[in-house]
XYZ file of C-alpha atoms in Angstrom:
702
model
C 0.041 -0.044 0.040
C 1.080 3.521 -0.789
C 1.395 6.110 1.952
C -2.071 7.612 1.205
C -3.849 4.222 1.698
C -1.858 3.791 4.933
C -3.063 7.120 6.389
C -6.704 6.429 5.341
C -6.493 2.949 7.143
C -5.180 4.534 10.252
C -7.967 7.118 10.227
C -10.569 4.293 9.867
C -9.046 2.512 12.932
C -9.060 5.487 15.107
C -12.653 6.334 14.140
C -13.658 2.870 14.868
C -11.943 2.841 18.202
C -13.557 5.998 19.164
C -17.010 4.638 18.319
C -16.359 1.436 20.348
C -15.276 3.724 23.300
C -18.355 5.884 23.120
C -20.547 2.636 22.920
C -18.650 1.333 25.977
C -19.222 4.564 27.834
C -22.937 4.691 26.996
C -23.278 1.088 28.112
C -21.487 1.891 31.297
C -23.834 4.749 31.941
C -26.916 2.610 31.389
C -25.630 -0.066 33.617
C -24.931 2.445 36.376
C -28.288 4.034 36.051
C -30.463 0.845 35.708
C -28.315 -1.850 37.405
C -26.287 -0.137 40.060
C -28.437 3.066 40.418
C -30.352 1.812 43.463
C -27.111 0.736 45.086
C -25.461 4.091 44.820
C -28.666 5.873 45.754
C -28.644 3.714 48.999
C -24.955 4.618 49.552
C -25.764 8.393 49.325
C -28.553 7.797 51.912
C -26.231 6.151 54.220
C -23.729 8.832 54.261
C -26.461 11.507 54.417
C -25.246 14.200 52.215
C -27.673 17.062 51.156
C -27.359 20.467 49.550
C -28.993 22.832 51.989
C -29.609 26.490 52.184
C -27.209 28.877 54.057
C -29.049 31.560 56.010
C -28.092 35.126 55.310
C -27.619 37.759 57.977
C -31.020 39.428 58.595
C -31.192 43.188 58.122
C -31.364 45.686 61.003
C -34.296 48.040 61.836
C -33.342 51.588 62.753
C -35.117 54.562 64.325
C -35.172 57.863 62.401
C -31.828 58.987 64.268
C -30.036 55.883 63.410
C -30.735 54.209 66.820
C -30.887 50.507 66.568
C -34.332 49.095 67.091
C -33.800 45.366 66.025
C -30.806 43.510 64.960
C -29.471 39.875 64.813
C -26.721 38.815 67.249
C -24.652 35.847 66.570
C -24.473 33.142 69.186
C -22.969 29.732 69.088
C -23.958 26.106 69.799
C -20.870 24.182 70.955
C -20.532 20.790 69.552
C -17.657 18.167 69.184
C -16.639 15.378 66.723
C -14.935 13.257 69.334
C -13.423 10.914 66.759
C -11.184 13.677 65.086
C -8.473 14.125 67.664
C -5.674 11.504 67.651
C -5.364 9.338 70.702
C -2.485 11.172 72.287
C -4.067 14.605 72.104
C -7.462 13.315 73.216
C -6.127 11.323 76.223
C -3.810 14.289 77.260
C -6.383 17.040 77.350
C -9.597 15.208 78.134
C -9.605 15.642 81.932
C -8.770 19.335 81.749
C -11.387 19.969 79.097
C -13.972 18.258 81.276
C -13.126 20.506 84.111
C -13.542 23.659 82.004
C -16.901 22.511 80.737
C -18.202 21.772 84.149
C -17.065 25.174 85.577
C -18.431 27.151 82.579
C -21.878 25.368 82.135
C -22.336 24.367 85.816
C -24.786 21.655 84.999
C -22.592 18.499 85.155
C -19.492 17.344 87.083
C -16.103 17.050 85.294
C -16.509 13.262 85.576
C -19.932 13.350 83.772
C -18.578 15.484 80.931
C -15.602 13.058 80.558
C -17.830 10.040 80.422
C -20.145 11.705 77.914
C -17.186 12.474 75.490
C -15.558 9.166 76.010
C -18.806 7.245 75.211
C -19.340 9.279 72.084
C -15.855 8.597 70.866
C -16.107 4.753 71.488
C -19.586 4.741 69.648
C -17.931 6.641 66.774
C -20.435 9.412 67.048
C -19.279 12.161 64.731
C -21.440 14.946 66.380
C -21.934 15.591 70.127
C -23.767 18.807 71.386
C -21.790 19.425 74.584
C -24.369 21.733 76.067
C -27.711 23.089 74.526
C -26.943 26.517 76.142
C -25.914 29.114 73.432
C -22.827 31.192 73.993
C -21.701 34.643 72.756
C -18.733 35.536 70.749
C -16.586 36.409 73.784
C -17.193 33.055 75.268
C -16.430 31.346 71.969
C -13.090 33.271 71.948
C -12.236 32.173 75.564
C -13.283 28.480 74.640
C -11.219 28.518 71.655
C -8.110 28.621 73.993
C -9.156 25.657 76.181
C -7.171 22.458 76.193
C -7.930 20.255 72.972
C -10.094 23.063 71.510
C -7.038 25.333 70.881
C -5.794 22.737 68.469
C -8.516 24.011 66.074
C -11.415 22.353 64.329
C -9.668 19.945 62.166
C -7.331 18.493 64.938
C -9.672 18.724 67.905
C -13.155 18.199 66.289
C -14.555 21.261 68.202
C -17.549 22.758 66.376
C -18.945 26.289 66.979
C -22.174 26.381 65.061
C -23.513 30.106 64.302
C -27.124 30.770 65.492
C -28.682 34.065 64.890
C -30.975 35.606 67.512
C -33.036 38.796 67.140
C -32.360 41.348 69.691
C -34.067 44.636 70.547
C -31.807 47.027 72.353
C -34.723 49.124 73.627
C -36.561 45.954 74.887
C -40.265 46.658 75.112
C -40.329 49.836 73.220
C -42.494 49.605 69.969
C -42.098 45.710 70.218
C -45.461 44.959 68.477
C -44.712 47.589 65.832
C -41.330 46.021 65.059
C -42.987 42.529 65.189
C -41.462 39.103 64.885
C -41.156 36.276 62.210
C -41.441 32.709 63.286
C -39.812 29.600 61.716
C -42.941 29.183 59.510
C -42.303 32.735 58.130
C -45.363 33.922 59.733
C -45.531 36.965 62.064
C -46.517 40.571 62.607
C -45.246 44.070 62.323
C -42.221 45.356 60.370
C -40.311 42.034 60.591
C -43.113 40.304 58.775
C -44.304 43.110 56.528
C -40.753 43.831 55.231
C -39.412 40.340 55.501
C -38.650 40.140 51.661
C -36.185 42.987 52.100
C -34.915 41.949 55.587
C -34.196 38.312 54.965
C -31.797 38.594 52.301
C -30.891 35.867 49.805
C -30.040 32.255 51.025
C -26.785 30.644 49.930
C -26.144 26.936 49.147
C -23.771 24.280 50.848
C -23.314 20.573 51.349
C -24.353 19.345 54.645
C -23.856 15.850 56.204
C -26.420 14.411 58.574
C -24.620 12.932 61.684
C -25.928 10.962 64.613
C -28.546 12.528 66.708
C -30.373 13.886 63.741
C -28.148 16.992 63.492
C -26.553 18.391 60.285
C -23.090 19.747 59.961
C -21.709 21.902 57.010
C -18.859 20.697 55.024
C -17.076 23.965 54.798
C -15.066 23.122 51.810
C -18.232 22.578 49.612
C -19.652 26.187 49.666
C -21.722 26.344 46.448
C -23.086 29.841 46.805
C -22.565 32.633 49.395
C -25.703 34.180 51.013
C -26.593 37.657 50.465
C -27.314 39.665 53.687
C -30.567 41.307 54.018
C -31.497 45.048 53.676
C -31.832 47.402 56.624
C -35.069 49.381 57.400
C -35.109 52.819 58.397
C -38.244 53.779 60.202
C -39.868 57.146 61.064
C -39.933 56.356 64.808
C -38.512 58.624 67.200
C -37.013 56.722 70.272
C -37.485 59.649 72.671
C -41.012 60.073 71.564
C -41.657 56.535 71.829
C -40.358 56.274 75.454
C -42.408 59.408 76.385
C -45.602 57.963 75.006
C -44.907 54.512 76.528
C -44.252 55.790 80.098
C -47.299 58.231 80.023
C -49.705 55.536 78.796
C -48.421 52.800 81.116
C -48.815 54.935 84.190
C -52.501 55.527 83.383
C -53.259 51.980 82.516
C -51.755 50.758 85.765
C -53.775 53.391 87.614
C -57.158 52.600 85.783
C -56.535 48.903 85.389
C -57.776 49.174 81.771
C -57.814 46.241 79.419
C -55.572 48.006 76.911
C -54.276 51.226 75.482
C -52.527 52.650 72.515
C -50.928 55.909 71.491
C -49.984 57.105 68.121
C -47.891 60.366 67.646
C -47.815 61.525 63.988
C -45.885 64.478 62.359
C -48.610 66.738 60.839
C -46.987 67.786 57.698
C -45.701 64.411 56.434
C -47.705 61.747 58.301
C -44.570 60.177 59.658
C -45.277 58.250 62.676
C -42.964 59.182 65.519
C -44.309 56.829 68.103
C -46.734 53.986 68.233
C -47.376 52.312 71.495
C -49.784 49.343 72.205
C -50.024 47.883 75.666
C -52.436 45.197 76.597
C -53.052 43.585 80.132
C -51.615 40.162 80.568
C -52.979 37.368 82.832
C -50.532 38.403 85.545
C -51.763 42.073 85.524
C -48.812 43.482 83.688
C -49.042 45.585 80.473
C -47.052 44.268 77.431
C -46.948 45.005 73.706
C -49.027 42.055 72.808
C -51.142 43.406 69.975
C -51.222 46.462 67.630
C -54.548 48.006 68.711
C -53.710 51.135 66.714
C -54.134 49.454 63.325
C -55.559 45.862 63.987
C -59.060 44.669 63.781
C -59.225 44.257 67.615
C -58.599 47.925 67.894
C -61.411 48.892 65.417
C -64.246 49.890 67.539
C -67.052 52.375 67.994
C -65.107 55.582 68.760
C -67.742 57.608 70.595
C -67.682 61.405 70.710
C -64.231 61.813 69.003
C -66.244 60.822 65.823
C -68.229 64.138 66.110
C -65.483 65.880 64.098
C -66.522 63.925 60.976
C -70.141 64.568 61.901
C -69.577 68.246 62.075
C -67.693 68.361 58.994
C -70.513 66.771 57.108
C -72.970 69.101 58.564
C -70.840 72.311 57.774
C -70.118 71.045 54.274
C -73.805 70.303 53.563
C -75.872 72.867 55.306
C -73.231 75.717 55.689
C -74.189 76.310 59.259
C -72.611 79.151 61.345
C -70.971 78.541 64.643
C -73.516 80.751 66.447
C -76.521 78.791 64.989
C -78.349 77.296 67.936
C -80.327 74.035 68.796
C -82.531 73.083 71.530
C -80.916 70.207 73.369
C -83.704 70.079 75.969
C -83.263 68.752 79.480
C -80.598 66.207 78.689
C -82.649 63.424 77.012
C -84.477 63.126 73.752
C -86.395 60.297 72.074
C -85.397 59.167 68.609
C -88.064 56.891 67.358
C -88.213 54.169 70.032
C -84.927 54.790 71.777
C -83.908 57.666 74.160
C -80.637 59.544 73.859
C -79.006 61.118 76.842
C -76.451 63.886 77.470
C -73.804 63.436 80.136
C -74.663 66.941 81.952
C -77.405 66.541 84.411
C -80.554 68.461 83.369
C -79.138 69.099 79.988
C -77.595 72.098 78.150
C -81.059 73.654 76.792
C -80.650 75.920 73.763
C -77.017 76.046 72.846
C -74.997 77.282 69.824
C -73.494 74.991 67.175
C -69.877 75.773 68.782
C -71.059 74.736 72.271
C -72.713 71.460 70.852
C -69.112 70.451 69.863
C -67.144 71.932 72.643
C -69.460 70.550 75.328
C -69.931 67.342 73.390
C -73.699 67.285 73.458
C -74.985 63.931 71.981
C -78.554 65.264 71.538
C -77.432 68.408 69.906
C -75.169 66.609 67.374
C -77.873 63.982 66.623
C -80.735 66.514 66.149
C -78.550 68.363 63.687
C -77.584 65.440 61.668
C -80.949 64.011 61.776
C -82.615 67.129 60.549
C -80.115 67.629 57.734
C -79.741 64.035 56.570
C -82.910 62.269 57.578
C -84.400 62.357 54.153
C -81.161 61.342 52.339
C -78.853 59.509 54.809
C -76.565 58.326 52.034
C -75.241 61.872 51.717
C -73.987 61.597 55.294
C -72.325 58.411 54.554
C -70.852 59.767 51.217
C -68.901 62.300 53.540
C -67.448 59.474 55.470
C -66.551 57.581 52.391
C -64.829 60.850 50.832
C -62.544 60.746 53.813
C -61.771 57.027 53.049
C -62.922 55.794 56.330
C -64.792 52.901 54.964
C -61.689 51.098 53.781
C -58.243 50.308 55.355
C -55.593 53.085 54.861
C -53.169 50.533 53.207
C -50.150 51.515 55.193
C -46.844 49.495 55.219
C -47.811 47.162 58.031
C -49.668 44.150 57.227
C -52.630 43.004 59.421
C -54.517 46.354 59.106
C -58.077 46.091 60.469
C -61.148 46.609 58.224
C -63.530 49.393 59.336
C -67.228 49.020 59.452
C -69.433 51.778 57.926
C -73.087 50.832 57.417
C -74.940 52.069 54.344
C -78.675 52.865 54.282
C -79.449 49.717 52.124
C -77.793 47.490 54.607
C -80.107 44.894 56.540
C -78.998 46.189 59.924
C -79.678 49.987 59.047
C -82.619 51.316 60.805
C -84.329 54.685 61.810
C -82.024 55.217 64.734
C -78.679 54.466 62.995
C -78.221 57.875 61.674
C -78.566 59.802 65.063
C -76.543 57.291 66.896
C -73.876 57.148 64.185
C -73.547 60.912 64.545
C -72.104 60.467 67.831
C -69.780 57.644 67.182
C -71.844 54.412 67.396
C -73.131 52.044 64.740
C -69.655 52.093 62.993
C -66.088 50.965 63.768
C -62.823 52.618 63.094
C -59.159 52.004 64.006
C -57.411 54.630 66.057
C -54.971 55.380 63.199
C -57.837 56.144 60.882
C -59.483 58.594 63.238
C -56.090 60.241 63.813
C -55.471 60.576 60.068
C -58.574 62.818 59.802
C -57.597 65.052 62.819
C -54.227 65.205 61.330
C -55.662 66.539 58.047
C -57.463 69.349 60.005
C -54.037 70.306 61.629
C -52.485 70.193 58.229
C -54.746 72.816 56.678
C -57.128 70.284 55.238
C -54.349 68.168 53.462
C -54.812 64.401 54.287
C -51.567 62.397 54.130
C -51.224 58.751 54.485
C -49.391 57.596 57.872
C -45.878 56.546 57.186
C -43.787 54.210 59.156
C -40.831 53.331 57.070
C -38.506 55.972 55.482
C -35.923 53.808 53.554
C -34.835 50.351 52.743
C -31.089 50.333 52.484
C -27.770 48.373 52.794
C -24.878 50.595 54.099
C -24.781 53.482 51.661
C -26.913 51.810 48.907
C -30.619 52.689 49.166
C -33.078 50.137 47.628
C -36.210 52.188 48.098
C -37.039 55.700 49.612
C -40.635 56.312 50.985
C -42.066 59.777 50.677
C -45.123 61.540 52.022
C -48.310 60.436 50.132
C -51.363 62.835 49.894
C -54.668 61.048 50.025
C -56.757 64.283 49.735
C -55.576 67.693 48.920
C -58.329 69.075 50.978
C -61.083 67.229 53.066
C -63.301 70.287 53.049
C -63.703 74.017 52.136
C -61.515 76.535 53.830
C -64.544 77.996 55.552
C -65.396 74.535 57.128
C -61.692 74.030 58.071
C -61.530 77.235 59.948
C -64.727 76.333 62.036
C -63.444 72.934 62.751
C -60.148 74.309 63.964
C -61.951 76.842 66.097
C -63.956 74.246 67.820
C -61.355 71.892 68.488
C -59.266 74.515 70.133
C -62.463 75.473 72.041
C -62.676 71.976 73.452
C -59.533 72.464 75.515
C -59.990 76.205 76.136
C -63.606 76.036 77.340
C -65.149 72.726 76.835
C -64.908 69.167 78.114
C -61.087 69.094 78.298
C -60.684 72.713 79.664
C -58.819 71.469 82.866
C -55.921 70.438 80.590
C -55.179 73.731 78.887
C -51.823 75.098 79.085
C -50.591 78.772 79.186
C -47.437 78.338 77.250
C -48.833 76.333 74.301
C -52.139 75.156 73.276
C -53.698 71.779 72.464
C -56.696 71.262 70.150
C -58.696 68.195 70.140
C -61.701 66.155 71.092
C -62.340 63.518 73.760
C -64.535 60.456 73.241
C -66.411 57.945 75.308
C -68.292 54.976 74.087
C -70.263 52.389 76.091
C -69.155 48.862 75.152
C -71.430 46.077 74.058
C -71.738 43.354 76.812
C -73.847 40.324 76.038
C -75.587 41.785 72.999
C -76.317 45.247 74.712
C -74.469 48.483 75.810
C -73.139 48.040 79.332
C -71.322 50.176 81.780
C -67.676 49.599 80.720
C -66.306 52.272 78.237
C -63.934 52.807 75.453
C -62.276 56.209 76.015
C -60.072 58.404 73.645
C -58.671 61.713 73.139
C -57.286 62.829 69.515
C -55.990 66.157 68.663
C -52.725 68.206 67.663
C -50.434 70.815 69.231
C -49.445 73.507 69.238
C -52.664 75.188 67.888
C -50.896 78.027 66.024
C -48.315 75.953 64.257
C -49.245 72.124 64.612
C -46.254 69.973 64.551
C -47.720 66.773 66.021
C -51.171 65.032 66.041
C -51.806 62.420 68.635
C -54.439 59.893 69.731
C -54.671 58.002 72.861
C -57.139 55.217 73.505
C -57.803 53.485 76.741
C -60.103 50.596 76.759
C -62.426 49.699 79.751
C -60.804 51.758 82.384
C -61.980 51.136 85.933
C -62.408 53.030 89.161
C -63.737 56.376 90.116
C -62.375 59.144 87.894
C -61.501 56.943 84.963
C -64.953 56.789 83.093
C -64.616 59.268 80.217
C -62.079 60.041 77.758
C -61.455 63.556 79.122
C -60.579 61.941 82.459
C -58.215 59.053 81.219
C -56.958 59.845 77.656
C -56.797 63.523 77.653
C -54.306 63.662 80.637
C -51.995 61.248 78.641
C -52.020 63.598 75.613
C -51.285 66.549 77.790
C -48.393 64.776 79.527
C -46.870 63.751 76.326
C -47.166 67.228 74.993
C -45.646 68.673 78.104
C -42.576 66.236 77.875
C -42.081 66.961 74.082
C -42.159 70.596 74.769
C -39.224 70.374 77.060
C -36.983 68.862 74.251
C -38.753 70.680 71.308
C -38.747 74.400 71.781
C -40.131 74.776 68.332
C -43.567 73.859 69.937
C -43.521 77.005 71.908
C -45.761 79.643 70.479
C -44.158 83.004 69.680
C -43.780 85.112 72.798
C -44.205 88.985 72.231
C -42.020 90.861 74.752
C -44.195 94.030 75.573
C -41.481 95.634 77.758
C -37.831 95.733 78.570
C -37.227 94.422 82.078
C -35.381 97.037 84.288
C -31.620 96.747 84.534
C -30.578 94.460 87.462
C -34.090 92.842 87.817
C -34.253 89.182 87.200
C -36.927 86.568 87.114
C -36.265 83.853 89.723
C -34.409 81.227 87.701
C -32.709 78.391 89.674
C -32.284 75.131 87.639
C -33.496 74.103 84.231
C -32.618 72.686 80.786
C -29.919 74.642 79.004
C -31.982 75.178 75.795
C -35.006 76.261 77.753
C -33.259 78.944 79.809
C -31.315 80.217 76.712
C -34.721 80.637 74.979
C -36.198 82.464 78.018
C -33.251 84.793 78.342
C -33.327 85.719 74.752
C -37.041 86.354 74.392
C -37.156 88.211 77.874
C -33.872 90.131 77.184
C -32.090 88.890 80.249
C -28.383 89.529 80.241
C -26.522 86.452 80.938
C -23.090 84.809 80.462
C -22.326 82.022 78.085
C -23.707 78.657 79.271
C -21.704 75.440 79.680
C -22.333 72.705 77.104
C -24.125 70.322 79.653
C -27.891 69.715 79.334
C -28.938 70.934 82.771
C -27.674 74.133 84.404
C -27.901 76.216 87.693
C -27.964 80.028 87.785
C -26.426 82.722 90.069
C -26.455 86.491 89.799
C -23.216 88.241 89.352
C -22.478 91.892 88.522
C -25.878 92.503 87.006
C -25.914 89.395 84.867
C -26.812 85.542 85.137
C -23.965 83.129 85.440
C -24.314 79.422 85.008
C -22.692 76.284 86.322
C -23.407 72.606 85.566
C -26.206 70.985 87.539
C -25.473 67.481 88.705
C -27.745 64.762 87.166
C -25.614 61.828 88.065
C -25.157 58.696 85.996
C -27.325 55.662 85.243
C -28.821 53.765 88.194
C -28.515 56.872 90.274
C -31.167 59.360 91.506
C -31.021 62.673 89.698
C -31.002 65.867 91.661
C -34.173 67.906 91.057
C -34.261 70.401 93.812
C -34.907 73.803 92.403
C -36.442 72.589 89.291
C -39.951 73.141 87.938
C -42.246 70.182 88.305
C -42.086 69.675 84.446
C -38.382 69.209 84.225
C -38.289 67.133 87.468
C -40.935 64.791 86.160
C -38.993 64.473 82.779
C -35.784 63.499 84.579
C -37.226 61.148 87.090
C -39.599 59.411 84.920
C -36.896 58.717 82.290
C -35.145 56.712 85.006
C -38.230 54.726 85.493
C -39.405 56.302 88.756
C -42.977 56.785 89.781
C -43.258 60.369 91.054
C -45.795 61.766 93.605
C -45.744 65.363 94.923
C -47.355 67.616 97.432
C -47.467 71.352 97.314
C -48.086 73.918 94.680
C -47.700 72.332 91.135
C -46.579 75.589 89.775
C -43.675 75.923 92.169
C -40.311 74.337 92.366
C -39.081 71.174 94.039
C -38.027 72.062 97.538
C -37.127 68.457 98.644
C -36.959 64.882 97.270
C -37.501 61.696 99.304
C -34.456 59.976 97.705
C -31.196 61.741 98.024
C -29.425 62.908 94.995
C -26.901 60.482 93.638
C -28.241 57.553 95.760
C -29.056 54.235 93.872
C -32.401 54.170 92.310
C -34.959 52.768 94.832
C -36.155 49.386 94.555
C -39.806 50.218 94.709
C -39.129 52.735 91.791
C -40.947 55.458 93.855
C -40.051 59.057 94.747
C -41.951 61.836 96.470
C -41.305 65.561 95.809
C -42.245 68.641 97.974
C -43.047 71.755 95.888
C -43.090 75.302 97.157
């Protein structure tokens, strides 16, 4: 054969060999799949290998100022593969290791730990949990230097398994608003509502199942790294949350109410600065067990605080003047087959429209609504619908309750529905819905949606920014709005909440009291509320306080229970937020050398007063609290000792408002005797002493 034929022959041989090899490979694959497949599957099951998800780090939740509200802390479960260490290493260090374990955990003797580890090694167990208790990073660092363990994972067999736990630095504050997520991915609050962003993206790794039903990761088989979750920046203000929490808790304890809630909202933006929900537990304590501010259990008949909506409908539909009058009679009036009563014994007689609202006359409001809307009740309902009160607000928190607003065509609509609805019965609203309407009145008629989350971000990268959302540019005409604002201010100036008016700044709002249904009929227990805004001239915050079923003398009406909470909240806010103070017009210049009596106060407050009253004074120190003295025709200042944590502040010389702020922020329950407008003359617990165990302190004012 010539050279060309030789080459062709060789090519045919190679091609034939490759075909035979391919057929052999395919045959082997078929054999492995059909004949040996069950065998290898059984082997895989016996060694228990499985690709499983790797949990990413969950995102944090922050307050508006960056304070950490919820985060995940890393803990560790300590386990051991007792078969890894060689005999010499194992024997040399086992006794000492057992002593360390017994000292650290305190649940077994050194001999018991030694026996536990030896038995596991003899049984060739590859995974032994040394103690179910989880340890922190510092303890892990210490354990890593123990005998045997310091040889490392691959020589000693020690296993520190990471476990993430959710931690709340401020403990109970806003607990229900922050919420939780369980292992079944069910939960409440922000943790549940924003789980998609917070949870991150899971990774993948190869795990091996070992004795005891545990799984351990094979670290050299990481298939995909997890992507950590995004962080949530809320609109919550930690200081306002704390103020609202302590103020509400005090009244709940005093009245032994079933539950209470507070929402503080920024008027212009709808940003929720505080949301407190406290329910009574079986042991009589109050905890954040349910979000009554937005949930279905908090949707109830609001009582007289609904009269703002009724008045809005009247003014828009009939164009009434505040001076128009209505005869409320002697305090009772029959609407068809049911008699309505006013709280005031003997009734109000003939009163003006403004007095109907400010004195909260049920009869006056019902007669006006009935006369205007009796023939066409749907028009009254249409005003409620235009405010969006017949449907949820659709805020960022899941679990929002559905309101109940009847319609004239409904089966349970009857001849008394309209007059009773006018005073806050025959319908159900959540506290946040009611606050949104009042906030709109404070916001010059513009209704904004309540906002709880500001950003979703990771370090410097922002995934989404939430901005204020306008629901209605105007809820009513300017004329109606002005009348509503006048009446709301009048409730506190002259009406049912007049005992809580303040000379330095003004609150506008409306109290509400609704009798609750018991066994199918209205009983003696009540649902009380106060909702309003402050300061009147330049509203910055709106606030609603709800207290359900308060008990005892003096805790029956909203003006008795809920209104004082709003006032206390506003008092405490004004200490820290001088923007709430209405403009003070100086009508004269104080004579030279004559000073008001200034002793002790907050640096910013006293600076402000000296400026507006034109009092000559020296530069103040940078501390928060200062004391004054007179020197050469001017005021000089020196730091006032407040003391450190766990020590009782010094409040002698302070006005009551400042003293309450400092003491209550330390968790103390304050009682006082003397003139409330005076200064603290003495305190029952010495300044600088350890905080009393009973959390009580008494002040004498003069």
